[in-house]
Short mmCIF file of C-alpha atoms and ligand atoms in Angstrom, two decimals:
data_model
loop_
_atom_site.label_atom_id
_atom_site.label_comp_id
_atom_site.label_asym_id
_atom_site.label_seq_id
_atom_site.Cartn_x
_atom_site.Cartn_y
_atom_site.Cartn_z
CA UNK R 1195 0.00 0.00 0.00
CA UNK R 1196 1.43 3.12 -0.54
CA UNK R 1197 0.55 6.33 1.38
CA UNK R 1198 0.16 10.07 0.82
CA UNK R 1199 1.96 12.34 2.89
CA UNK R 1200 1.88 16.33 2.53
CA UNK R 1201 4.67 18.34 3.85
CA UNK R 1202 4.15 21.69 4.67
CA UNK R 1203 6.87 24.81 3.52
CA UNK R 1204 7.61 21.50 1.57
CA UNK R 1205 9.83 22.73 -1.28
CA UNK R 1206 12.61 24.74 0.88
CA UNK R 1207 14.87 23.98 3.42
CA UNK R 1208 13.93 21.19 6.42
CA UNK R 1209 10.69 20.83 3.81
CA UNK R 1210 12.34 20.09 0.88
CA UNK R 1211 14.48 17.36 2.93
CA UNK R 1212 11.57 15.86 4.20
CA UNK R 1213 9.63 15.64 1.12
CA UNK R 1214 12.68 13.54 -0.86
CA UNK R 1215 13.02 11.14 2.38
CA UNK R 1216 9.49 10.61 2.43
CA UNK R 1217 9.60 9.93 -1.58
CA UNK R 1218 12.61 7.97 -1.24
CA UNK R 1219 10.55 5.87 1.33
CA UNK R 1220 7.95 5.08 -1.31
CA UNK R 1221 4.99 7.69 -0.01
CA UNK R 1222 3.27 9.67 -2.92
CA UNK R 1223 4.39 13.46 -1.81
CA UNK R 1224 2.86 16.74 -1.89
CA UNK R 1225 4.86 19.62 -0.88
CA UNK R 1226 2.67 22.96 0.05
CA UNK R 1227 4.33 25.97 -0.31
CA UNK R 1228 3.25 29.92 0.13
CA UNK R 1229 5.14 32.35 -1.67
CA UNK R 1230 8.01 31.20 -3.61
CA UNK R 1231 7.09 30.28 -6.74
CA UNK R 1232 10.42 30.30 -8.02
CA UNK R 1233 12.35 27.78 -5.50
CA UNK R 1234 8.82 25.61 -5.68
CA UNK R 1235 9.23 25.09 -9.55
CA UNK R 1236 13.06 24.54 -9.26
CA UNK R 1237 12.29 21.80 -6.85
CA UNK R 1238 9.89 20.42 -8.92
CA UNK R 1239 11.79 19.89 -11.86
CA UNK R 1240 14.29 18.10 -9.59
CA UNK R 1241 12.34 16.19 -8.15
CA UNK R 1242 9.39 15.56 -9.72
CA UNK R 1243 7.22 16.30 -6.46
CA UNK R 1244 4.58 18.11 -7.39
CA UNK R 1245 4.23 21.13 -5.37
CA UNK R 1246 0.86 23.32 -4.55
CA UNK R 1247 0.65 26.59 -3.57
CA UNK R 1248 -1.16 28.11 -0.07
CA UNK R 1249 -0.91 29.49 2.67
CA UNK R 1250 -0.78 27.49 5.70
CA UNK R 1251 -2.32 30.79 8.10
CA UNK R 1252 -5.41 30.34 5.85
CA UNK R 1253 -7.77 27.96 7.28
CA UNK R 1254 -10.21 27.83 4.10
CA UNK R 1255 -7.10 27.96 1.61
CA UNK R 1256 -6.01 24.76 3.23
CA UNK R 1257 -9.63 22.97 3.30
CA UNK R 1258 -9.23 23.80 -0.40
CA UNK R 1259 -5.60 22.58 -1.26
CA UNK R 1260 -5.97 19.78 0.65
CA UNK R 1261 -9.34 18.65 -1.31
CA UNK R 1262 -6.97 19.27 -3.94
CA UNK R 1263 -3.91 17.08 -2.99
CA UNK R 1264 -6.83 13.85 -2.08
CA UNK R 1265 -8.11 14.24 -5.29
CA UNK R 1266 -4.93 14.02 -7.09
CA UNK R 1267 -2.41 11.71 -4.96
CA UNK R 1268 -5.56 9.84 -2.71
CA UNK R 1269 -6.50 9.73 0.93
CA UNK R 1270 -4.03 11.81 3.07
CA UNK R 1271 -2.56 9.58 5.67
CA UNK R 1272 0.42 11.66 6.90
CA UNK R 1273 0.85 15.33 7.54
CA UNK R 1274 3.99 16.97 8.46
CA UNK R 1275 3.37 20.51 9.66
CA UNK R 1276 6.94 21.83 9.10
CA UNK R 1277 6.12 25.40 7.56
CA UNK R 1278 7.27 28.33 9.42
CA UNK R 1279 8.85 31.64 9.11
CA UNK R 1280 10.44 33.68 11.63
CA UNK R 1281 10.10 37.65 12.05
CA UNK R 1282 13.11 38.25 14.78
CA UNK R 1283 13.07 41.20 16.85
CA UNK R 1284 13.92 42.48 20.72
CA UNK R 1285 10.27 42.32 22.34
CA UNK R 1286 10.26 46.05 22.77
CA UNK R 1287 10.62 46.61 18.93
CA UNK R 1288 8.25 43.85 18.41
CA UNK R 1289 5.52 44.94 16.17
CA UNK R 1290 1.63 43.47 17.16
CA UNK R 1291 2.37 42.31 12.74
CA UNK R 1292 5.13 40.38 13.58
CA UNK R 1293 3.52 38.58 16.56
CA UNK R 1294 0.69 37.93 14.70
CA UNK R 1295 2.65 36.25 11.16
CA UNK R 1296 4.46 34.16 13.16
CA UNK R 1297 1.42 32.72 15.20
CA UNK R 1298 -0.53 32.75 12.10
CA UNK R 1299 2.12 30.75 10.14
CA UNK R 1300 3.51 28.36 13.03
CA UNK R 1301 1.06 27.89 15.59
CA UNK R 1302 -2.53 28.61 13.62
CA UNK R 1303 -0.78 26.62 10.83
CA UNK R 1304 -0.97 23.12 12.75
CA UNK R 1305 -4.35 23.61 13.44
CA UNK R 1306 -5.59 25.00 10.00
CA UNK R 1307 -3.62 21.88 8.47
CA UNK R 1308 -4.22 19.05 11.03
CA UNK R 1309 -8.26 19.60 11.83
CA UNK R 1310 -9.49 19.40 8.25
CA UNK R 1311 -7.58 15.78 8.24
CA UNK R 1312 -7.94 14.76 11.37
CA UNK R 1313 -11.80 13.29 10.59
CA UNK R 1314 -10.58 11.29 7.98
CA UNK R 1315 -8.14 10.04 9.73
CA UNK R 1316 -10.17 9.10 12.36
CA UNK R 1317 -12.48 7.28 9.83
CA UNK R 1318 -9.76 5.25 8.48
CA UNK R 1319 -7.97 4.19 12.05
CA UNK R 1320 -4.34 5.78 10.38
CA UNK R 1321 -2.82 8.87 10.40
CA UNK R 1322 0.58 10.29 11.34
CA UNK R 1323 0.97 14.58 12.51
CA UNK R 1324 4.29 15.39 12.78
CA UNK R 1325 5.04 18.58 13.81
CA UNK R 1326 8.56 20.40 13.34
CA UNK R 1327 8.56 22.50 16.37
CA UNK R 1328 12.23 24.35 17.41
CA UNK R 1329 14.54 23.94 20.13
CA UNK R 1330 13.92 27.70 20.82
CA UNK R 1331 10.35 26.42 21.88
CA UNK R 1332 12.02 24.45 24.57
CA UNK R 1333 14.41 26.68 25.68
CA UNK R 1334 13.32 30.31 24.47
CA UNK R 1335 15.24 32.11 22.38
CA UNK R 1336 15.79 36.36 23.13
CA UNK R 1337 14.50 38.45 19.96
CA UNK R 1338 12.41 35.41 19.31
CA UNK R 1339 9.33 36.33 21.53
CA UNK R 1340 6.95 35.39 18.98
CA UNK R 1341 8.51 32.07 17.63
CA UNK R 1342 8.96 30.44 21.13
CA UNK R 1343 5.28 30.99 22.02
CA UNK R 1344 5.05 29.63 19.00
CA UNK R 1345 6.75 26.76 18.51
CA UNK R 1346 5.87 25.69 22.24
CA UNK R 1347 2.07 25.81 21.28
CA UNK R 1348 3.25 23.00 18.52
CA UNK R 1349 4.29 21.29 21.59
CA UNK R 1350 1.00 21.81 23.12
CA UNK R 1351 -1.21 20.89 20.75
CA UNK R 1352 1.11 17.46 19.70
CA UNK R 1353 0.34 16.09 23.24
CA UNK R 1354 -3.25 17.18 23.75
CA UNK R 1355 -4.07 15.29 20.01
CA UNK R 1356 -1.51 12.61 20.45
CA UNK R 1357 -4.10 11.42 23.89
CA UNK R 1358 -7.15 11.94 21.37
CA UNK R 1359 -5.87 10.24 18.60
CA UNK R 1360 -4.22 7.02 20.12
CA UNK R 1361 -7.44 4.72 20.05
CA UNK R 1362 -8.22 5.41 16.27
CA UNK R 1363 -4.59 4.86 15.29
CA UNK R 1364 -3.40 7.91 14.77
CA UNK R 1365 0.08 9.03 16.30
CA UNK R 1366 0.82 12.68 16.85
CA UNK R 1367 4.88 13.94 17.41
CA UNK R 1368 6.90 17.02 17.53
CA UNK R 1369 10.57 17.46 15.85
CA UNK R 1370 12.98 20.11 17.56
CA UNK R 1371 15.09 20.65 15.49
CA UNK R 1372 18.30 23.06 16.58
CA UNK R 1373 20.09 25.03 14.32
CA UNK R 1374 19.83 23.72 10.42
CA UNK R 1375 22.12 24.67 7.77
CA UNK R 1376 19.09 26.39 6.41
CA UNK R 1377 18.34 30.10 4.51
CA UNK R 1378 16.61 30.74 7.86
CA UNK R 1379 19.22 30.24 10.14
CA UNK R 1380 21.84 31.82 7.19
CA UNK R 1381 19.64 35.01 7.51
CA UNK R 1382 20.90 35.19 10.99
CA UNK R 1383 23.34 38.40 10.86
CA UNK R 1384 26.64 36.34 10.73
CA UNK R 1385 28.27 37.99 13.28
CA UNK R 1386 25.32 36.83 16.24
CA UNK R 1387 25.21 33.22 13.96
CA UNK R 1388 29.61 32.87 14.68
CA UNK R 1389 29.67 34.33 17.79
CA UNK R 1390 26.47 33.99 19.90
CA UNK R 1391 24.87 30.88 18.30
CA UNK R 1392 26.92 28.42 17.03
CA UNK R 1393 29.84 28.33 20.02
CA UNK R 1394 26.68 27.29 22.18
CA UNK R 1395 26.54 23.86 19.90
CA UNK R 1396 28.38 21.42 21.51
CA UNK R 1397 28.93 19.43 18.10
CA UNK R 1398 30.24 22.61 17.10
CA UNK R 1399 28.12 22.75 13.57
CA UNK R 1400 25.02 23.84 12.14
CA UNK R 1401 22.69 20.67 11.61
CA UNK R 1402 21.64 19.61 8.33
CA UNK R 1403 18.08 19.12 6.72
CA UNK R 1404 18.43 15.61 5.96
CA UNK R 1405 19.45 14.89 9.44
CA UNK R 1406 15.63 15.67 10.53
CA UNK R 1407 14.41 14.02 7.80
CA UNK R 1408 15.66 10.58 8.56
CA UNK R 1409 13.55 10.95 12.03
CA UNK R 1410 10.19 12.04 9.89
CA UNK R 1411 10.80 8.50 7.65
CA UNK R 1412 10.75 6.72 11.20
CA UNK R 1413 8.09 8.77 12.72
CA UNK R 1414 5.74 8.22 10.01
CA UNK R 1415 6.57 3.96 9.42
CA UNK R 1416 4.31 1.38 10.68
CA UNK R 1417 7.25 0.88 13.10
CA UNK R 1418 6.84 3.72 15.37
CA UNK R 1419 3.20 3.31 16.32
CA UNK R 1420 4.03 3.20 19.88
CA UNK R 1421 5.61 6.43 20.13
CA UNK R 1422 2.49 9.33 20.63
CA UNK R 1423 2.74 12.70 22.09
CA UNK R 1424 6.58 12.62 22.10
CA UNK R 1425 8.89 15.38 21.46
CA UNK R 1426 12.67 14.69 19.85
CA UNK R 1427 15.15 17.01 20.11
CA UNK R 1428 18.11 17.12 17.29
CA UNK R 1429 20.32 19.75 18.59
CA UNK R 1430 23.87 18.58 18.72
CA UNK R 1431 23.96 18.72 21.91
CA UNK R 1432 22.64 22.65 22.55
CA UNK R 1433 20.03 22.11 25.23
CA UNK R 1434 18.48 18.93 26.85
CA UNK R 1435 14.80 18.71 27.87
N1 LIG D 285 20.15 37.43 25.56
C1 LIG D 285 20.02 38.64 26.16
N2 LIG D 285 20.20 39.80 25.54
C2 LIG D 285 20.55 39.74 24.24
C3 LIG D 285 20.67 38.53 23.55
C4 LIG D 285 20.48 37.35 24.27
N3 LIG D 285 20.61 36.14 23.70
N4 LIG D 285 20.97 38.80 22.29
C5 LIG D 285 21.05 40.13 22.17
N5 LIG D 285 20.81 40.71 23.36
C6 LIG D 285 20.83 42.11 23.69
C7 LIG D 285 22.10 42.74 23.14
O1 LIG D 285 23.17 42.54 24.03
C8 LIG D 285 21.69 44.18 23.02
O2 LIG D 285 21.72 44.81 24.29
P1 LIG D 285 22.29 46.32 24.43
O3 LIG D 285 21.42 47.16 23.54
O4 LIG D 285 22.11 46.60 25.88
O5 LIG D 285 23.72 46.24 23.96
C9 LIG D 285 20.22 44.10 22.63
O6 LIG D 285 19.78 42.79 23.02
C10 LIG D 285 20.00 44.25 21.14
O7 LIG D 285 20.77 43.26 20.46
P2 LIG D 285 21.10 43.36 18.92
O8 LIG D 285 22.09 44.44 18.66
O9 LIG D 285 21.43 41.99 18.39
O10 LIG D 285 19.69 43.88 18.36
P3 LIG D 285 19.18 43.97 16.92
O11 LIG D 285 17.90 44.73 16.98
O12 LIG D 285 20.23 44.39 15.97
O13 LIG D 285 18.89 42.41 16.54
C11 LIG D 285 17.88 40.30 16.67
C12 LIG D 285 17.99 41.68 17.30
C13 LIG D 285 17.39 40.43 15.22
C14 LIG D 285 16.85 39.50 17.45
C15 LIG D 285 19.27 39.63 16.68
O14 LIG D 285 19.79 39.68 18.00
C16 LIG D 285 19.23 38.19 16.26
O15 LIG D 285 19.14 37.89 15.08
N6 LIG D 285 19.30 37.26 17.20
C17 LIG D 285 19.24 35.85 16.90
C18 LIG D 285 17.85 35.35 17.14
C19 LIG D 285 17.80 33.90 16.80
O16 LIG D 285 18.46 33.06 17.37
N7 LIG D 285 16.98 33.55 15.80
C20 LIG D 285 16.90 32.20 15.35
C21 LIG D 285 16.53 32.22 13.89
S1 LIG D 285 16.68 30.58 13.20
C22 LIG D 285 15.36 29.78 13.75
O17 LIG D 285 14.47 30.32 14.33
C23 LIG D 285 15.32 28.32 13.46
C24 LIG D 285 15.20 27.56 14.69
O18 LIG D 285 14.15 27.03 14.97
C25 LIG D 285 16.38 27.40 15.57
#
């Protein structure tokens, strides 16, 4: 049998890793993507995914594009909510905007993506959420006000569904990833990513994007069905739980 997955912010960065893994696996893939249309047709052509275009922050847009992506590739039976953006600032020049984008995209985003599944999930006793969530969720992270809340919402919500989901066979897990060799983390000003960030990493290197996509392959196999409402943290080493 071969499953449908849709990856969120699936055609950049952690995304794009976790949409070839899951391919490689055998799932039929749909990466979602917002905005660039450029990057999404590059990694189209390279990989033959086929990519579709909303935004995760829009509830209705993603009752629509996922109607889409069942009537194309079939039955959804995993989601991985990894889209997210980040709008850094010190909380006193925090805008109310750039509170609200980032719990739009990264908090609201689970819920817009995971509730218009979650029935038919429930119907057919499978599903897999997995949710990339961020060490700075754990931990915090200063200029970051508005990511932590929300990436520790992800957290939140992955362990209130992962108790309603167990009995109809549907597992529900969180990623933290640290800090990815990603254009996110390289539009960290380099002298705070050198001297700030990356001396707190006791592997003493940025991570890389397939290195969280080898633990979406395992959360979403028939082989991790015991592990619900858990959180793993791929860090090197920056911060234990
Ligand atoms: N703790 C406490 N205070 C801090 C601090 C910290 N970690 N970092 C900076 N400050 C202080 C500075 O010392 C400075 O204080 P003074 O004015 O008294 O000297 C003040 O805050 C302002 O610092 P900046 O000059 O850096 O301020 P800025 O406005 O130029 O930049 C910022 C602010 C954009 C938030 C910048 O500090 C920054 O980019 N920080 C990194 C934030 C970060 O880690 N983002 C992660 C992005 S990647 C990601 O999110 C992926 C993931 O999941 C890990």
């Amino acid at each position: 049998m071969t499953r449908t997955a849709i990856v969120t912010g699936g055609s950049r960065g952690i995304g794009a890793a976790i949409s070839v893994a899951l391919r490689d696996a055998g799932y039929k893939v749909a990466a979602n993507y917002a905005g660039n249309d450029e990057a999404a047709a590059r990694f189209k052509d390279e990989t033959g995914i086929p990519v579709y275009k909303w935004s995760v922050a829009d509830y209705d847009a993603c009752v629509a594009g996922i109607a889409q992506v069942e009537a194309d590739l079939g039955p959804v039976d995993v989601v991985v909510n990894n889209a997210g953006i980040t709008r850094d600032a010190m909380f006193h020049k925090m805008t109310p905007q750039q509170w609200r984008e980032v719990i739009d995209t990264n908090l609201n985003g689970v819920f817009n993506m995971t509730h218009p599944l979650w029935s038919g999930m429930r119907d057919r006793k499978f599903g897999r959420v997995i949710t990339i969530s961020s060490i700075n969720g754990q931990k915090g992270q200063a200029g970051q006000a508005n990511y932590s809340a929300a990436k520790a919402g992800d957290l939140g919500i992955t362990k209130a569904l992962a108790q309603e989901g167990a009995r109809a066979g549907i597992t529900v897990n969180a990623i933290c990833p640290g800090y990815i060799a990603t254009e996110m983390v390289k539009a960290i000003d380099e002298k705070v990513l050198n001297e700030r960030i990356i001396p707190q990493i006791p592997v003493g290197r940025l991570g890389e994007p397939e290195e969280i996509a080898r633990i979406v392959v395992f959360l979403a196999s028939d082989e991790a069905g015991f592990i619900t409402g858990s959180t793993i943290s791929a860090n090197g080493g920056q911060f234990f739980v």
